[in-house]
Amino acid sequence: MIRDLHPVETDRYPYDVGPVTVAGVTYPTTLHTTCSVATWQLDRRYETLHTSVAVTETTRSDYTFDFVVEADGRQVRQVLRKAGDPVLPLTIDVRDVFRITLRMDSCGEPNGTAAWVDPVVTGKPAPTP
């Protein structure tokens, strides 16, 4: 889990860790927030980031969360989600990435909760002899 790695940078507010409920389904392993940015050092040891993005049903209907993934300071994915949107799986190539940032750029008055669901980085396969 990416949450098991120690973040090297955290701006604004840290992510909360724990369960969130979306459309009646509880996801036990999430990084959730109303506004946060955190960066983890991958040391070019991983291949893929697997996660899903979701917004809880307690979020105001007219509020949009902006999920952003950056690899070494370069934006590689951006997704906008609202309450009622289905959980959206993401798979992101992180080969040769030194640091990865998960950004929730929806700051302002607290209007609900958004989550990175089950964020996992998988390692590079063992070299073939």
PDB file of C-alpha atoms in Angstrom:
ATOM      1  CA  MET A   1       0.000   0.000   0.000  1.00  0.00           C
ATOM      2  CA  ILE A   2       1.245   3.469  -0.809  1.00  0.00           C
ATOM      3  CA  ARG A   3       0.106   4.583   2.640  1.00  0.00           C
ATOM      4  CA  ASP A   4       2.709   2.221   4.135  1.00  0.00           C
ATOM      5  CA  LEU A   5       5.465   4.290   2.540  1.00  0.00           C
ATOM      6  CA  HIS A   6       6.499   7.385   4.453  1.00  0.00           C
ATOM      7  CA  PRO A   7       5.474  10.587   2.646  1.00  0.00           C
ATOM      8  CA  VAL A   8       8.454  12.839   1.973  1.00  0.00           C
ATOM      9  CA  GLU A   9       6.290  15.927   1.536  1.00  0.00           C
ATOM     10  CA  THR A  10       2.835  16.804   2.810  1.00  0.00           C
ATOM     11  CA  ASP A  11       1.189  20.133   2.052  1.00  0.00           C
ATOM     12  CA  ARG A  12      -1.952  21.642   3.551  1.00  0.00           C
ATOM     13  CA  TYR A  13      -3.530  18.854   5.581  1.00  0.00           C
ATOM     14  CA  PRO A  14      -2.437  15.219   5.770  1.00  0.00           C
ATOM     15  CA  TYR A  15      -4.644  12.504   4.327  1.00  0.00           C
ATOM     16  CA  ASP A  16      -6.789  10.570   6.776  1.00  0.00           C
ATOM     17  CA  VAL A  17      -6.417   6.804   6.575  1.00  0.00           C
ATOM     18  CA  GLY A  18      -9.345   4.453   7.024  1.00  0.00           C
ATOM     19  CA  PRO A  19     -12.731   3.459   5.667  1.00  0.00           C
ATOM     20  CA  VAL A  20     -15.175   5.496   3.591  1.00  0.00           C
ATOM     21  CA  THR A  21     -18.596   4.547   2.245  1.00  0.00           C
ATOM     22  CA  VAL A  22     -19.577   5.227  -1.355  1.00  0.00           C
ATOM     23  CA  ALA A  23     -22.978   4.199  -2.744  1.00  0.00           C
ATOM     24  CA  GLY A  24     -23.590   1.927   0.242  1.00  0.00           C
ATOM     25  CA  VAL A  25     -20.259   0.081  -0.125  1.00  0.00           C
ATOM     26  CA  THR A  26     -17.610   0.522   2.572  1.00  0.00           C
ATOM     27  CA  TYR A  27     -14.029   0.630   1.343  1.00  0.00           C
ATOM     28  CA  PRO A  28     -11.789  -0.137   4.334  1.00  0.00           C
ATOM     29  CA  THR A  29      -8.449   1.048   2.928  1.00  0.00           C
ATOM     30  CA  THR A  30      -8.425   4.623   1.670  1.00  0.00           C
ATOM     31  CA  LEU A  31      -6.590   7.917   1.837  1.00  0.00           C
ATOM     32  CA  HIS A  32      -9.402  10.463   2.221  1.00  0.00           C
ATOM     33  CA  THR A  33      -9.690  14.198   2.637  1.00  0.00           C
ATOM     34  CA  THR A  34     -11.379  17.392   1.593  1.00  0.00           C
ATOM     35  CA  CYS A  35      -8.052  18.948   0.541  1.00  0.00           C
ATOM     36  CA  SER A  36      -4.561  17.470   0.630  1.00  0.00           C
ATOM     37  CA  VAL A  37      -1.289  16.922  -1.202  1.00  0.00           C
ATOM     38  CA  ALA A  38       1.249  14.247  -0.318  1.00  0.00           C
ATOM     39  CA  THR A  39       4.359  12.964  -2.078  1.00  0.00           C
ATOM     40  CA  TRP A  40       5.968   9.543  -1.655  1.00  0.00           C
ATOM     41  CA  GLN A  41       9.428   8.481  -2.738  1.00  0.00           C
ATOM     42  CA  LEU A  42       9.281   5.428  -4.999  1.00  0.00           C
ATOM     43  CA  ASP A  43      13.009   5.334  -5.822  1.00  0.00           C
ATOM     44  CA  ARG A  44      12.219   3.988  -9.296  1.00  0.00           C
ATOM     45  CA  ARG A  45      11.469   0.597  -7.662  1.00  0.00           C
ATOM     46  CA  TYR A  46       7.844   0.280  -8.755  1.00  0.00           C
ATOM     47  CA  GLU A  47       6.004  -0.315 -11.970  1.00  0.00           C
ATOM     48  CA  THR A  48       2.325   0.546 -11.520  1.00  0.00           C
ATOM     49  CA  LEU A  49       0.028   2.532  -9.250  1.00  0.00           C
ATOM     50  CA  HIS A  50      -3.378   0.883  -8.865  1.00  0.00           C
ATOM     51  CA  THR A  51      -6.098   2.877  -7.133  1.00  0.00           C
ATOM     52  CA  SER A  52      -9.679   4.026  -7.517  1.00  0.00           C
ATOM     53  CA  VAL A  53     -11.122   7.465  -6.902  1.00  0.00           C
ATOM     54  CA  ALA A  54     -14.437   8.119  -5.200  1.00  0.00           C
ATOM     55  CA  VAL A  55     -16.547  10.785  -3.527  1.00  0.00           C
ATOM     56  CA  THR A  56     -18.715   9.950  -0.517  1.00  0.00           C
ATOM     57  CA  GLU A  57     -22.484  10.322  -0.656  1.00  0.00           C
ATOM     58  CA  THR A  58     -22.329  12.871   2.178  1.00  0.00           C
ATOM     59  CA  THR A  59     -20.726  15.327  -0.246  1.00  0.00           C
ATOM     60  CA  ARG A  60     -22.870  18.177  -1.603  1.00  0.00           C
ATOM     61  CA  SER A  61     -24.253  17.330  -5.061  1.00  0.00           C
ATOM     62  CA  ASP A  62     -22.901  20.499  -6.677  1.00  0.00           C
ATOM     63  CA  TYR A  63     -19.327  20.043  -5.436  1.00  0.00           C
ATOM     64  CA  THR A  64     -16.586  18.571  -7.653  1.00  0.00           C
ATOM     65  CA  PHE A  65     -13.338  17.060  -6.422  1.00  0.00           C
ATOM     66  CA  ASP A  66     -10.210  17.314  -8.560  1.00  0.00           C
ATOM     67  CA  PHE A  67      -7.958  14.227  -8.243  1.00  0.00           C
ATOM     68  CA  VAL A  68      -4.437  14.739  -9.659  1.00  0.00           C
ATOM     69  CA  VAL A  69      -1.512  12.313  -9.919  1.00  0.00           C
ATOM     70  CA  GLU A  70       1.948  13.742 -10.541  1.00  0.00           C
ATOM     71  CA  ALA A  71       5.099  11.777 -11.334  1.00  0.00           C
ATOM     72  CA  ASP A  72       8.326  13.658 -10.637  1.00  0.00           C
ATOM     73  CA  GLY A  73       6.443  16.968 -10.731  1.00  0.00           C
ATOM     74  CA  ARG A  74       4.680  16.231 -14.035  1.00  0.00           C
ATOM     75  CA  GLN A  75       0.905  15.742 -14.110  1.00  0.00           C
ATOM     76  CA  VAL A  76       0.121  12.270 -15.474  1.00  0.00           C
ATOM     77  CA  ARG A  77      -3.599  11.994 -14.656  1.00  0.00           C
ATOM     78  CA  GLN A  78      -6.454  14.276 -13.626  1.00  0.00           C
ATOM     79  CA  VAL A  79     -10.006  13.160 -12.835  1.00  0.00           C
ATOM     80  CA  LEU A  80     -13.018  15.212 -11.732  1.00  0.00           C
ATOM     81  CA  ARG A  81     -15.634  13.403  -9.600  1.00  0.00           C
ATOM     82  CA  LYS A  82     -18.870  14.341  -7.779  1.00  0.00           C
ATOM     83  CA  ALA A  83     -21.143  12.650  -5.274  1.00  0.00           C
ATOM     84  CA  GLY A  84     -23.119   9.935  -7.042  1.00  0.00           C
ATOM     85  CA  ASP A  85     -20.390   9.222  -9.602  1.00  0.00           C
ATOM     86  CA  PRO A  86     -19.323   5.570  -9.605  1.00  0.00           C
ATOM     87  CA  VAL A  87     -15.982   4.564  -8.130  1.00  0.00           C
ATOM     88  CA  LEU A  88     -13.452   4.938 -10.944  1.00  0.00           C
ATOM     89  CA  PRO A  89     -10.436   2.573 -11.120  1.00  0.00           C
ATOM     90  CA  LEU A  90      -7.105   4.045 -12.256  1.00  0.00           C
ATOM     91  CA  THR A  91      -3.921   2.295 -13.354  1.00  0.00           C
ATOM     92  CA  ILE A  92      -0.883   4.525 -13.784  1.00  0.00           C
ATOM     93  CA  ASP A  93       2.549   3.589 -15.106  1.00  0.00           C
ATOM     94  CA  VAL A  94       5.182   4.606 -12.537  1.00  0.00           C
ATOM     95  CA  ARG A  95       8.235   2.922 -14.091  1.00  0.00           C
ATOM     96  CA  ASP A  96      11.326   5.065 -13.521  1.00  0.00           C
ATOM     97  CA  VAL A  97       9.401   7.463 -11.243  1.00  0.00           C
ATOM     98  CA  PHE A  98      11.413   8.792  -8.314  1.00  0.00           C
ATOM     99  CA  ARG A  99       8.511  10.526  -6.502  1.00  0.00           C
ATOM    100  CA  ILE A 100       4.750  10.351  -6.887  1.00  0.00           C
ATOM    101  CA  THR A 101       2.260  12.943  -5.663  1.00  0.00           C
ATOM    102  CA  LEU A 102      -1.434  12.411  -4.960  1.00  0.00           C
ATOM    103  CA  ARG A 103      -3.163  15.779  -4.969  1.00  0.00           C
ATOM    104  CA  MET A 104      -6.704  16.694  -3.988  1.00  0.00           C
ATOM    105  CA  ASP A 105      -7.107  20.179  -5.424  1.00  0.00           C
ATOM    106  CA  SER A 106     -10.591  20.951  -4.184  1.00  0.00           C
ATOM    107  CA  CYS A 107      -9.855  23.252  -1.300  1.00  0.00           C
ATOM    108  CA  GLY A 108     -12.334  25.665   0.162  1.00  0.00           C
ATOM    109  CA  GLU A 109     -15.187  25.155   2.539  1.00  0.00           C
ATOM    110  CA  PRO A 110     -15.590  21.534   3.625  1.00  0.00           C
ATOM    111  CA  ASN A 111     -18.165  20.083   1.266  1.00  0.00           C
ATOM    112  CA  GLY A 112     -17.628  16.368   1.721  1.00  0.00           C
ATOM    113  CA  THR A 113     -14.963  13.733   1.437  1.00  0.00           C
ATOM    114  CA  ALA A 114     -13.055  12.308  -1.494  1.00  0.00           C
ATOM    115  CA  ALA A 115     -10.883   9.200  -1.402  1.00  0.00           C
ATOM    116  CA  TRP A 116      -8.083   7.364  -3.104  1.00  0.00           C
ATOM    117  CA  VAL A 117      -9.365   3.795  -2.641  1.00  0.00           C
ATOM    118  CA  ASP A 118      -6.841   0.966  -2.056  1.00  0.00           C
ATOM    119  CA  PRO A 119      -3.822   2.854  -3.456  1.00  0.00           C
ATOM    120  CA  VAL A 120      -1.156   0.237  -4.195  1.00  0.00           C
ATOM    121  CA  VAL A 121       2.162   0.448  -6.012  1.00  0.00           C
ATOM    122  CA  THR A 122       3.450  -2.796  -7.454  1.00  0.00           C
ATOM    123  CA  GLY A 123       7.147  -3.557  -7.775  1.00  0.00           C
ATOM    124  CA  LYS A 124       9.140  -4.295 -10.859  1.00  0.00           C
ATOM    125  CA  PRO A 125       9.286  -7.963 -11.765  1.00  0.00           C
ATOM    126  CA  ALA A 126      12.402  -9.871 -10.834  1.00  0.00           C
ATOM    127  CA  PRO A 127      15.033  -9.841 -13.594  1.00  0.00           C
ATOM    128  CA  THR A 128      15.130 -12.921 -15.773  1.00  0.00           C
ATOM    129  CA  PRO A 129      18.412 -14.849 -15.647  1.00  0.00           C
TER     130      PRO A 129
END
